[in-house]
Amino acid sequence: MTIRTRKLIGTVVLLVFLPVYALLAMLVAVVLQVSGNKAVELLFYVVGGMAWVVPAAWLVRWMQKPGTGPAE
């Protein structure tokens, strides 16, 4: 797979993943009712706000791997 194709796939996956992740994080916050305690609410939003970085970093690292196709 060429690096160009990998970047296209990674971009599309990232553009789909981020809104889905945000909606799921909001759903979890509502289901768990984290607004009951301010410390729990702060902890949830800090962890939830940073947790998307791990899969996104993995995806970006995958996108930057050298290509193996004939064009590269």
GROMACS .gro file of C-alpha atoms in nm, residues 14 17-18 50-65:
model
   19
   14LEU     CA    1  -1.000   0.987   1.170
   17PHE     CA    2  -1.374   0.830   1.451
   18LEU     CA    3  -1.362   1.171   1.622
   50MET     CA    4  -0.750   1.304   2.630
   51ALA     CA    5  -0.836   0.939   2.559
   52TRP     CA    6  -0.892   0.997   2.187
   53VAL     CA    7  -0.526   1.093   2.149
   54VAL     CA    8  -0.400   0.734   2.187
   55PRO     CA    9  -0.591   0.582   1.892
   56ALA     CA   10  -0.537   0.897   1.684
   57ALA     CA   11  -0.161   0.885   1.748
   58TRP     CA   12  -0.153   0.517   1.650
   59LEU     CA   13  -0.343   0.599   1.331
   60VAL     CA   14  -0.111   0.889   1.240
   61ARG     CA   15   0.193   0.670   1.305
   62TRP     CA   16   0.045   0.405   1.076
   63MET     CA   17  -0.023   0.668   0.809
   64GLN     CA   18   0.341   0.780   0.810
   65LYS     CA   19   0.496   0.437   0.757
   0.00000   0.00000   0.00000
